[in-house]
JSON list of C-alpha atoms in Angstrom, two decimals:
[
{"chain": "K", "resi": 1, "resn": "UNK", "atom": "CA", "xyz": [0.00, 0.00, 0.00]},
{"chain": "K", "resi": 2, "resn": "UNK", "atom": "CA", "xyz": [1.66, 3.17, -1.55]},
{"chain": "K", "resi": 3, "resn": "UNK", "atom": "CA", "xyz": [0.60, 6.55, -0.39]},
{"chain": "K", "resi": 4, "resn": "UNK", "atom": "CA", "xyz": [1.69, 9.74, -2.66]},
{"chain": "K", "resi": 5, "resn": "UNK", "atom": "CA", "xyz": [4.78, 11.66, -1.22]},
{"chain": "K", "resi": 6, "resn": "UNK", "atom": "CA", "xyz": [2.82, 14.78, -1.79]},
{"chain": "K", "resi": 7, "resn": "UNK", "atom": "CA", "xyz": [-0.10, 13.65, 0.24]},
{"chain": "K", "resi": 8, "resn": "UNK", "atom": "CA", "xyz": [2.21, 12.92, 3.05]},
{"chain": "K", "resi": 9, "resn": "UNK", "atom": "CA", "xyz": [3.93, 16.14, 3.21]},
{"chain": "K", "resi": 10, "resn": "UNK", "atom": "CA", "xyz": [0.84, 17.96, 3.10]},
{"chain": "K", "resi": 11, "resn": "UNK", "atom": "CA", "xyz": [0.00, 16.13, 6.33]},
{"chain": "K", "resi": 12, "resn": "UNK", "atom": "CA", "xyz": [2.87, 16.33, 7.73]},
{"chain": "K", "resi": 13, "resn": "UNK", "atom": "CA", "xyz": [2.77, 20.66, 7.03]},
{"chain": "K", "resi": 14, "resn": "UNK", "atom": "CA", "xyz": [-0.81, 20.64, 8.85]},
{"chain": "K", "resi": 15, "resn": "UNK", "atom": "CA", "xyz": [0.53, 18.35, 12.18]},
{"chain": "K", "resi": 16, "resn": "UNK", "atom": "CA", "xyz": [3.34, 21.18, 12.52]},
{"chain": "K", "resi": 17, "resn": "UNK", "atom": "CA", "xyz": [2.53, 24.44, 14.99]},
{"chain": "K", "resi": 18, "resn": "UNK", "atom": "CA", "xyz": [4.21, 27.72, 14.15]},
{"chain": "K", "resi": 19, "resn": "UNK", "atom": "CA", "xyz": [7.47, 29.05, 16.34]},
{"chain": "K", "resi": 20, "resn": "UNK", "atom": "CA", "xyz": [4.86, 31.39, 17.65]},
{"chain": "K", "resi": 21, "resn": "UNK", "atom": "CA", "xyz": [2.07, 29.54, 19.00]},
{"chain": "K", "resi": 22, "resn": "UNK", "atom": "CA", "xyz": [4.64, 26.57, 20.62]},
{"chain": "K", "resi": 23, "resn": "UNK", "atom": "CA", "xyz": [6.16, 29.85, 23.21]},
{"chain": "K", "resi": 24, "resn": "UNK", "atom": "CA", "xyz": [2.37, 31.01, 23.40]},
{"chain": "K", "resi": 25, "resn": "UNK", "atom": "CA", "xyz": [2.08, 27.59, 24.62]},
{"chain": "K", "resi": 26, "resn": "UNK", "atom": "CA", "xyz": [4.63, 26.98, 26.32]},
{"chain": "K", "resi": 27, "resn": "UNK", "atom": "CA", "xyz": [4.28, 30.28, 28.58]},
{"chain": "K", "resi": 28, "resn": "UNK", "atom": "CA", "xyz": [0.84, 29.29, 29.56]},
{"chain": "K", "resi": 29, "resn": "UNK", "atom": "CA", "xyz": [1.95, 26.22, 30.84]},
{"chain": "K", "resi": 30, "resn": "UNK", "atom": "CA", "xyz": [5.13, 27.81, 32.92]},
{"chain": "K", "resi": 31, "resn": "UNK", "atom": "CA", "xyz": [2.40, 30.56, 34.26]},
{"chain": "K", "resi": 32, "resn": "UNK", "atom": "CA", "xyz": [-0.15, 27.62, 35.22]},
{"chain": "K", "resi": 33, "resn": "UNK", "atom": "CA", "xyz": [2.93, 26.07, 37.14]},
{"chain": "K", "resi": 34, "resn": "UNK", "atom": "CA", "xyz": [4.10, 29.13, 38.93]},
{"chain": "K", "resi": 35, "resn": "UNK", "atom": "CA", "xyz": [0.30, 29.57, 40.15]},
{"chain": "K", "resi": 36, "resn": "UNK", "atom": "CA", "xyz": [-0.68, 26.61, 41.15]},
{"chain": "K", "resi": 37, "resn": "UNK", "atom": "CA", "xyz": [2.49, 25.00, 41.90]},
{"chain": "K", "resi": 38, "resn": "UNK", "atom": "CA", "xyz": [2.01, 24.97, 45.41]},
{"chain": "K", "resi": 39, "resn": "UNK", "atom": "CA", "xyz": [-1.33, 24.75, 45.94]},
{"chain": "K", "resi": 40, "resn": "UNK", "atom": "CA", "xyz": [-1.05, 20.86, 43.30]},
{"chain": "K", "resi": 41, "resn": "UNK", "atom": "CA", "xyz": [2.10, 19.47, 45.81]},
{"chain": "K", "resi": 42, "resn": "UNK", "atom": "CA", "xyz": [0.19, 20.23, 48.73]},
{"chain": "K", "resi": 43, "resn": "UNK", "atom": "CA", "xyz": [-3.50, 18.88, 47.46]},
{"chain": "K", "resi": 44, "resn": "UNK", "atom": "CA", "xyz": [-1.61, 15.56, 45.46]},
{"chain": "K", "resi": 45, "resn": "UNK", "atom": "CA", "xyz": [0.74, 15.03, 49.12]},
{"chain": "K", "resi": 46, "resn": "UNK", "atom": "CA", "xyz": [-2.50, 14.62, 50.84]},
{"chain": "K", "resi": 47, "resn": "UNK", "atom": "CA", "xyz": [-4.47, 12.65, 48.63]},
{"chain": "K", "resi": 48, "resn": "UNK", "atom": "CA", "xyz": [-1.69, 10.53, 47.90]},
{"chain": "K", "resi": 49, "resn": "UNK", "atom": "CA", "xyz": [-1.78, 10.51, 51.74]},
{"chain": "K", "resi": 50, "resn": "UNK", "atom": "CA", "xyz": [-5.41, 9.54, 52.10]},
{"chain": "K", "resi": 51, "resn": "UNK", "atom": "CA", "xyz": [-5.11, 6.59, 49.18]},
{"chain": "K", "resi": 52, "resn": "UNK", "atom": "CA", "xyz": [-2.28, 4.80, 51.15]},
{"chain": "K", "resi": 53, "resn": "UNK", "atom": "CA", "xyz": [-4.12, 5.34, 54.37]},
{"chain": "K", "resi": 54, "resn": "UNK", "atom": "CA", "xyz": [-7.24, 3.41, 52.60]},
{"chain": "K", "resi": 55, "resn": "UNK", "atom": "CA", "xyz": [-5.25, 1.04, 50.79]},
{"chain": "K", "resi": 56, "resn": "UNK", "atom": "CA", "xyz": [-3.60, -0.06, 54.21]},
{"chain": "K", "resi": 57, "resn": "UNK", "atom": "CA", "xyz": [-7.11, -0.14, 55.84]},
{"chain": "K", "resi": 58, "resn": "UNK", "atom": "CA", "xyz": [-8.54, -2.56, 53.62]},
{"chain": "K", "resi": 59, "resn": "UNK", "atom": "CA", "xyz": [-5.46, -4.90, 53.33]},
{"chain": "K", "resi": 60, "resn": "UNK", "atom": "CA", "xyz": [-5.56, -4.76, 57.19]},
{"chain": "K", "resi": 61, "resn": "UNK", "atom": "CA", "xyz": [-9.10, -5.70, 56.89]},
{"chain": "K", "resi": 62, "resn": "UNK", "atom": "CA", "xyz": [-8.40, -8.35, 54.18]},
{"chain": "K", "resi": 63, "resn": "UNK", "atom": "CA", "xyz": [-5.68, -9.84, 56.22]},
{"chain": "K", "resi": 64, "resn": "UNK", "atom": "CA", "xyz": [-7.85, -10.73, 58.94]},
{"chain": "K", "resi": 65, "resn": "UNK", "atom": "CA", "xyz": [-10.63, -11.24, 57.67]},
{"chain": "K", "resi": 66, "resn": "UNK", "atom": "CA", "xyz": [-9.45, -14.06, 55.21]},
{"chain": "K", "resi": 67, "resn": "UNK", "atom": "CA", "xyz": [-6.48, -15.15, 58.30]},
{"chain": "K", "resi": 68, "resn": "UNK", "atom": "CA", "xyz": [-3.74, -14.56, 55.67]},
{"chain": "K", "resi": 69, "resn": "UNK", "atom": "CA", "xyz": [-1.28, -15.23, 58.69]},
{"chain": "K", "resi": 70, "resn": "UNK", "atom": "CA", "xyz": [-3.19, -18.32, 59.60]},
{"chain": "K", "resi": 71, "resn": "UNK", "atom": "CA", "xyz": [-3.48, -19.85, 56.27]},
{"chain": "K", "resi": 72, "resn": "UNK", "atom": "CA", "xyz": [-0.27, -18.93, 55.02]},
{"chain": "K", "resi": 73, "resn": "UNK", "atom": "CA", "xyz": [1.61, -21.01, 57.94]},
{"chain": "K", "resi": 74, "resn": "UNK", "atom": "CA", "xyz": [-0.78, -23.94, 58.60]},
{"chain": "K", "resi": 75, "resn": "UNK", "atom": "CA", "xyz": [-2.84, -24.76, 55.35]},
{"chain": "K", "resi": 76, "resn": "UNK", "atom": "CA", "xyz": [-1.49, -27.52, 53.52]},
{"chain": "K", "resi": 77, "resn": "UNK", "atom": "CA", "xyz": [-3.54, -26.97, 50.66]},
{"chain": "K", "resi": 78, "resn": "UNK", "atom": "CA", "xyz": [-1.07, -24.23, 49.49]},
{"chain": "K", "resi": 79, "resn": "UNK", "atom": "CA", "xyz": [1.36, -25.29, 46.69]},
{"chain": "K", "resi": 80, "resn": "UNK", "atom": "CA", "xyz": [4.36, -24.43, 48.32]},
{"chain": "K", "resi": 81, "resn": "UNK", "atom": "CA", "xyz": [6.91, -24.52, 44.89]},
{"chain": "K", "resi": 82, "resn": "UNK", "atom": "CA", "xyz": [4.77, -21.89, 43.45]},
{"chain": "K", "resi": 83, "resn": "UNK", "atom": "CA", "xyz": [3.81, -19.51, 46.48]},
{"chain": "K", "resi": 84, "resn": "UNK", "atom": "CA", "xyz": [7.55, -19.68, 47.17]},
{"chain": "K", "resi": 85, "resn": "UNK", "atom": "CA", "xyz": [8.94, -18.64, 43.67]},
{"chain": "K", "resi": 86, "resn": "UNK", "atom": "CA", "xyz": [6.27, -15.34, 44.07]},
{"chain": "K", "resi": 87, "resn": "UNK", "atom": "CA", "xyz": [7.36, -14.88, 47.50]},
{"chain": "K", "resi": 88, "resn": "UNK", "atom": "CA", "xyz": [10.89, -14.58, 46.39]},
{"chain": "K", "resi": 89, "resn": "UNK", "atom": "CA", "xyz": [10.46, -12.38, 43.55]},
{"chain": "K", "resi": 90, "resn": "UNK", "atom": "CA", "xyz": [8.61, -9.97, 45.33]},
{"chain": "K", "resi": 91, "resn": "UNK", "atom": "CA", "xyz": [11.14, -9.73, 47.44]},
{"chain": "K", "resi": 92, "resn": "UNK", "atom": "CA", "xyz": [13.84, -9.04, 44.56]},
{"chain": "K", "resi": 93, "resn": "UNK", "atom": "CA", "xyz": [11.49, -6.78, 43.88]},
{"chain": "K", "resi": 94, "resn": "UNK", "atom": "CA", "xyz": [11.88, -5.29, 47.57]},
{"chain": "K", "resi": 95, "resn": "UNK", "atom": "CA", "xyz": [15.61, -5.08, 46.91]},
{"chain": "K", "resi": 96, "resn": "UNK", "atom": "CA", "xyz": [15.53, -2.93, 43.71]},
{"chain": "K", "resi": 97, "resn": "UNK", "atom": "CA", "xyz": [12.91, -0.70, 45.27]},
{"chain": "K", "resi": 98, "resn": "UNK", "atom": "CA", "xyz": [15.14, -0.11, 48.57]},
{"chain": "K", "resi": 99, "resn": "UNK", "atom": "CA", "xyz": [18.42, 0.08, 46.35]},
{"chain": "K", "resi": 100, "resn": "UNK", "atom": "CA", "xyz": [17.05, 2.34, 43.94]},
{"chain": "K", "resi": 101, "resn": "UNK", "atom": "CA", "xyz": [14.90, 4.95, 46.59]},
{"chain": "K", "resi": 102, "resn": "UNK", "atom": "CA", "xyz": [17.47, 4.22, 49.37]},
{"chain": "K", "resi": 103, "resn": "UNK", "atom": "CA", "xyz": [20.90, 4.11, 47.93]},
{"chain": "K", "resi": 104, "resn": "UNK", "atom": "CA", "xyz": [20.33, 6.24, 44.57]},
{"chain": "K", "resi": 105, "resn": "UNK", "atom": "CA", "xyz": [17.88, 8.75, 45.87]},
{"chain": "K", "resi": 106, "resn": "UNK", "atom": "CA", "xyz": [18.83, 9.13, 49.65]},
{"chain": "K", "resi": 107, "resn": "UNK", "atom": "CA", "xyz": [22.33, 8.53, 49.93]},
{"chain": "K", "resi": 108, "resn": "UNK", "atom": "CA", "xyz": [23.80, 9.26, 46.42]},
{"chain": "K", "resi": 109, "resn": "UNK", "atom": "CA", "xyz": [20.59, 11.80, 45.42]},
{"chain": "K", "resi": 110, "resn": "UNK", "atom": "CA", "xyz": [19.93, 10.58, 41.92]},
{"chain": "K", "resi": 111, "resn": "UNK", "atom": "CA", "xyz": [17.21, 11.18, 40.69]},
{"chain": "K", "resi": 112, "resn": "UNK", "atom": "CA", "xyz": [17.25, 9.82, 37.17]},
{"chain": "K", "resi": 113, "resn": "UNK", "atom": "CA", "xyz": [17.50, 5.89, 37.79]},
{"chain": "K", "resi": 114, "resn": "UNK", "atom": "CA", "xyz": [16.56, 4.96, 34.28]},
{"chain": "K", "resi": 115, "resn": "UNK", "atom": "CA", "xyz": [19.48, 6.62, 33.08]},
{"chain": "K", "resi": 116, "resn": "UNK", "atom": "CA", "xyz": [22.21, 5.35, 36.37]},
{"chain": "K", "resi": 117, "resn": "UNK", "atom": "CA", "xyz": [20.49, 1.94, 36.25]},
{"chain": "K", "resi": 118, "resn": "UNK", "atom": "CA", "xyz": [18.19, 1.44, 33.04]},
{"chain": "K", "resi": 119, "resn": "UNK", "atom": "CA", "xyz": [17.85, -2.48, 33.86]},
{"chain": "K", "resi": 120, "resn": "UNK", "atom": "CA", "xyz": [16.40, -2.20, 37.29]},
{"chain": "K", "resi": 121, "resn": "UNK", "atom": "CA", "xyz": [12.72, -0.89, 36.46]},
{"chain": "K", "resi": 122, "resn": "UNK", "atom": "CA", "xyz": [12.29, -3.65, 33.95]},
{"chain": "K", "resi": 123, "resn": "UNK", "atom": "CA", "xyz": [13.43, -6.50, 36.15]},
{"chain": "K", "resi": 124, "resn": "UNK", "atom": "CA", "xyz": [11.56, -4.99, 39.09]},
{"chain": "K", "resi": 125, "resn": "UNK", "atom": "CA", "xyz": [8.42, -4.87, 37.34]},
{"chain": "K", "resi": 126, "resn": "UNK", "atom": "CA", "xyz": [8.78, -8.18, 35.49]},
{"chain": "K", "resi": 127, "resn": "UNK", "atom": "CA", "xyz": [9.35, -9.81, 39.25]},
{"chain": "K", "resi": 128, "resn": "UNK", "atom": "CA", "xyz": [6.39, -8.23, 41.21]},
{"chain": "K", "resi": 129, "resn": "UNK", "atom": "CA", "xyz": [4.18, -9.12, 37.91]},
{"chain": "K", "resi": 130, "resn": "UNK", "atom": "CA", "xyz": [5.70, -12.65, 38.43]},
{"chain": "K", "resi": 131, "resn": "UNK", "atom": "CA", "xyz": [5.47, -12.47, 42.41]},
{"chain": "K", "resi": 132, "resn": "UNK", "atom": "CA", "xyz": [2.01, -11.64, 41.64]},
{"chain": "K", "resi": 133, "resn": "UNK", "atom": "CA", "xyz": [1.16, -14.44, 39.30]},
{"chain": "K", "resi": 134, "resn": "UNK", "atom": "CA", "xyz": [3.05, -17.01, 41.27]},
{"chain": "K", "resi": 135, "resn": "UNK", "atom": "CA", "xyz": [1.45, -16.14, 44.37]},
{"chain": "K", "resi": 136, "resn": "UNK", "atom": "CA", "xyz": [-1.73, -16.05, 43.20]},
{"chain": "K", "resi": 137, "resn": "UNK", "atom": "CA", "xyz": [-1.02, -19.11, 41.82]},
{"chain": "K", "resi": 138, "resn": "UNK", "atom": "CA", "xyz": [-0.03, -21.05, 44.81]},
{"chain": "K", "resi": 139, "resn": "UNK", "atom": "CA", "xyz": [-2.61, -19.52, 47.23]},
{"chain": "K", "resi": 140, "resn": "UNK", "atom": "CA", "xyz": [-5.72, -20.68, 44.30]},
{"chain": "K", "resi": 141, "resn": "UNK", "atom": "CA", "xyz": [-6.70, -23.70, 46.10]},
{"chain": "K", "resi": 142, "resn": "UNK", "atom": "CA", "xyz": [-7.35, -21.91, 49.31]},
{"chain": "K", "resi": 143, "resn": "UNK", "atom": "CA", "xyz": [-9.71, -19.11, 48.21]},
{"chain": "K", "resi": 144, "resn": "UNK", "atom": "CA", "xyz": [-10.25, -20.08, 44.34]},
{"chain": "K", "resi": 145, "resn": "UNK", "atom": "CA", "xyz": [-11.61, -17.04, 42.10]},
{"chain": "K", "resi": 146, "resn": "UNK", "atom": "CA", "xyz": [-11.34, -14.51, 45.10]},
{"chain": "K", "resi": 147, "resn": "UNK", "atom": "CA", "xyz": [-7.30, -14.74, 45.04]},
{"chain": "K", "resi": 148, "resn": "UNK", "atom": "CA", "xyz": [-6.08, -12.77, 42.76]},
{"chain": "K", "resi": 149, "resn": "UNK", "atom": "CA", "xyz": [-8.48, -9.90, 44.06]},
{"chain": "K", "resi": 150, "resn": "UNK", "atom": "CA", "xyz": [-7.07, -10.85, 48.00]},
{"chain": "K", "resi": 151, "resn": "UNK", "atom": "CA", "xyz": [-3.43, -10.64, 46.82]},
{"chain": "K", "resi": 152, "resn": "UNK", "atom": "CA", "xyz": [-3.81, -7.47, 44.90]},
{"chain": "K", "resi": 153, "resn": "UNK", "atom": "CA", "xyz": [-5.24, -5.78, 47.67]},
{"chain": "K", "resi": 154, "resn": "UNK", "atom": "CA", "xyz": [-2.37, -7.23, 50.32]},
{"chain": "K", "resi": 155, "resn": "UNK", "atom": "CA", "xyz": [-0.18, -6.07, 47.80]},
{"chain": "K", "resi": 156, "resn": "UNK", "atom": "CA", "xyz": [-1.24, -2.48, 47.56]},
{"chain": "K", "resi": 157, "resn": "UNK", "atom": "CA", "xyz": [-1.48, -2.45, 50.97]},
{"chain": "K", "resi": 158, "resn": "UNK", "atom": "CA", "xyz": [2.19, -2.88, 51.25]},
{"chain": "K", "resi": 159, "resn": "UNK", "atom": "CA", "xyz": [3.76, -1.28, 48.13]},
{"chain": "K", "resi": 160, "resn": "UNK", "atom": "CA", "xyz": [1.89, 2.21, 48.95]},
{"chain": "K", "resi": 161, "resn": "UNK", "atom": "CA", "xyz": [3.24, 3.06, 52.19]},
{"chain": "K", "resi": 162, "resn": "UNK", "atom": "CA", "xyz": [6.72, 3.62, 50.41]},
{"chain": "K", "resi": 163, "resn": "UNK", "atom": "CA", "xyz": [5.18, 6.04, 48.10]},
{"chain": "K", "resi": 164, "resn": "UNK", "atom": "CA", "xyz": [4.96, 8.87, 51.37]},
{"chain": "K", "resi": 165, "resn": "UNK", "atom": "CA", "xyz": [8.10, 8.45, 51.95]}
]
């Protein structure tokens, strides 16, 4: 399928904004920012705030109410090879979060990890997609269909107190 060079360039002319309309642009957006700067950390610290405060509510609630503790440590009906392989990549995953917010951020202050580390967020985010899977996996036979909805919730419940920090 063969599209006329003319054609394309045409579109291409029309998808292109004039020098003066891209600093119209982008002086709105640095005047938005100077105004409401503030007033956006403040109002996105304390919802982000409030969403890790009900996050860790209902995995509190979850984990009791479903005796996560209990069942994790006496129920035989969990299939230990796979519970254990999600177990320990979310806990790789627990390194590469502390090594890349404690080390790189806190102690070196980076701030860029993609560019210090670019291998990190992949493998961290292919091992708590796998820690998820896994444990979901070997905790099935205990609660069936409602699994994957009780360890995305304990999950959240622990990944979103780091985001305060």
């Amino acid at each position: 399928m063969s599209s006329t060079p003319s054609l394309d360039k045409g579109v291409r002319r029309r998808a292109q904004f004039s020098p003066e309309l891209r600093e119209l642009v982008k002086e709105a957006i640095q005047t938005e920012e100077a105004v409401l700067g503030k007033e956006k950390t403040r109002t996105s610290r304390l919802l982000n705030v409030l969403e890790t405060i009900v996050w860790l509510a209902v995995a509190v609630s979850v984990f009791f109410y479903f005796e996560v503790r209990h069942t994790i440590l006496f129920d035989e009906r969990i299939d230990n090879f796979y519970f254990r392989l999600g177990i320990a990549q979310l806990l790789v995953f627990a390194l590469i979060g502390a090594y890349l917010v404690v080390y790189r951020s806190w102690i070196r202050g980076e701030d860029d990890w993609e560019q210090a580390s670019p291998y990190l967020i992949p493998v961290g985010s292919a091992c708590l997609i796998g820690g998820f899977l896994f444990s979901t996996i070997g905790l099935w036979p205990i609660w069936s269909y409602l699994t994957p909805l009780i360890v995305f919730i304990l999950m959240m419940g622990t990944c979103m107190p780091f985001t305060v920090l």
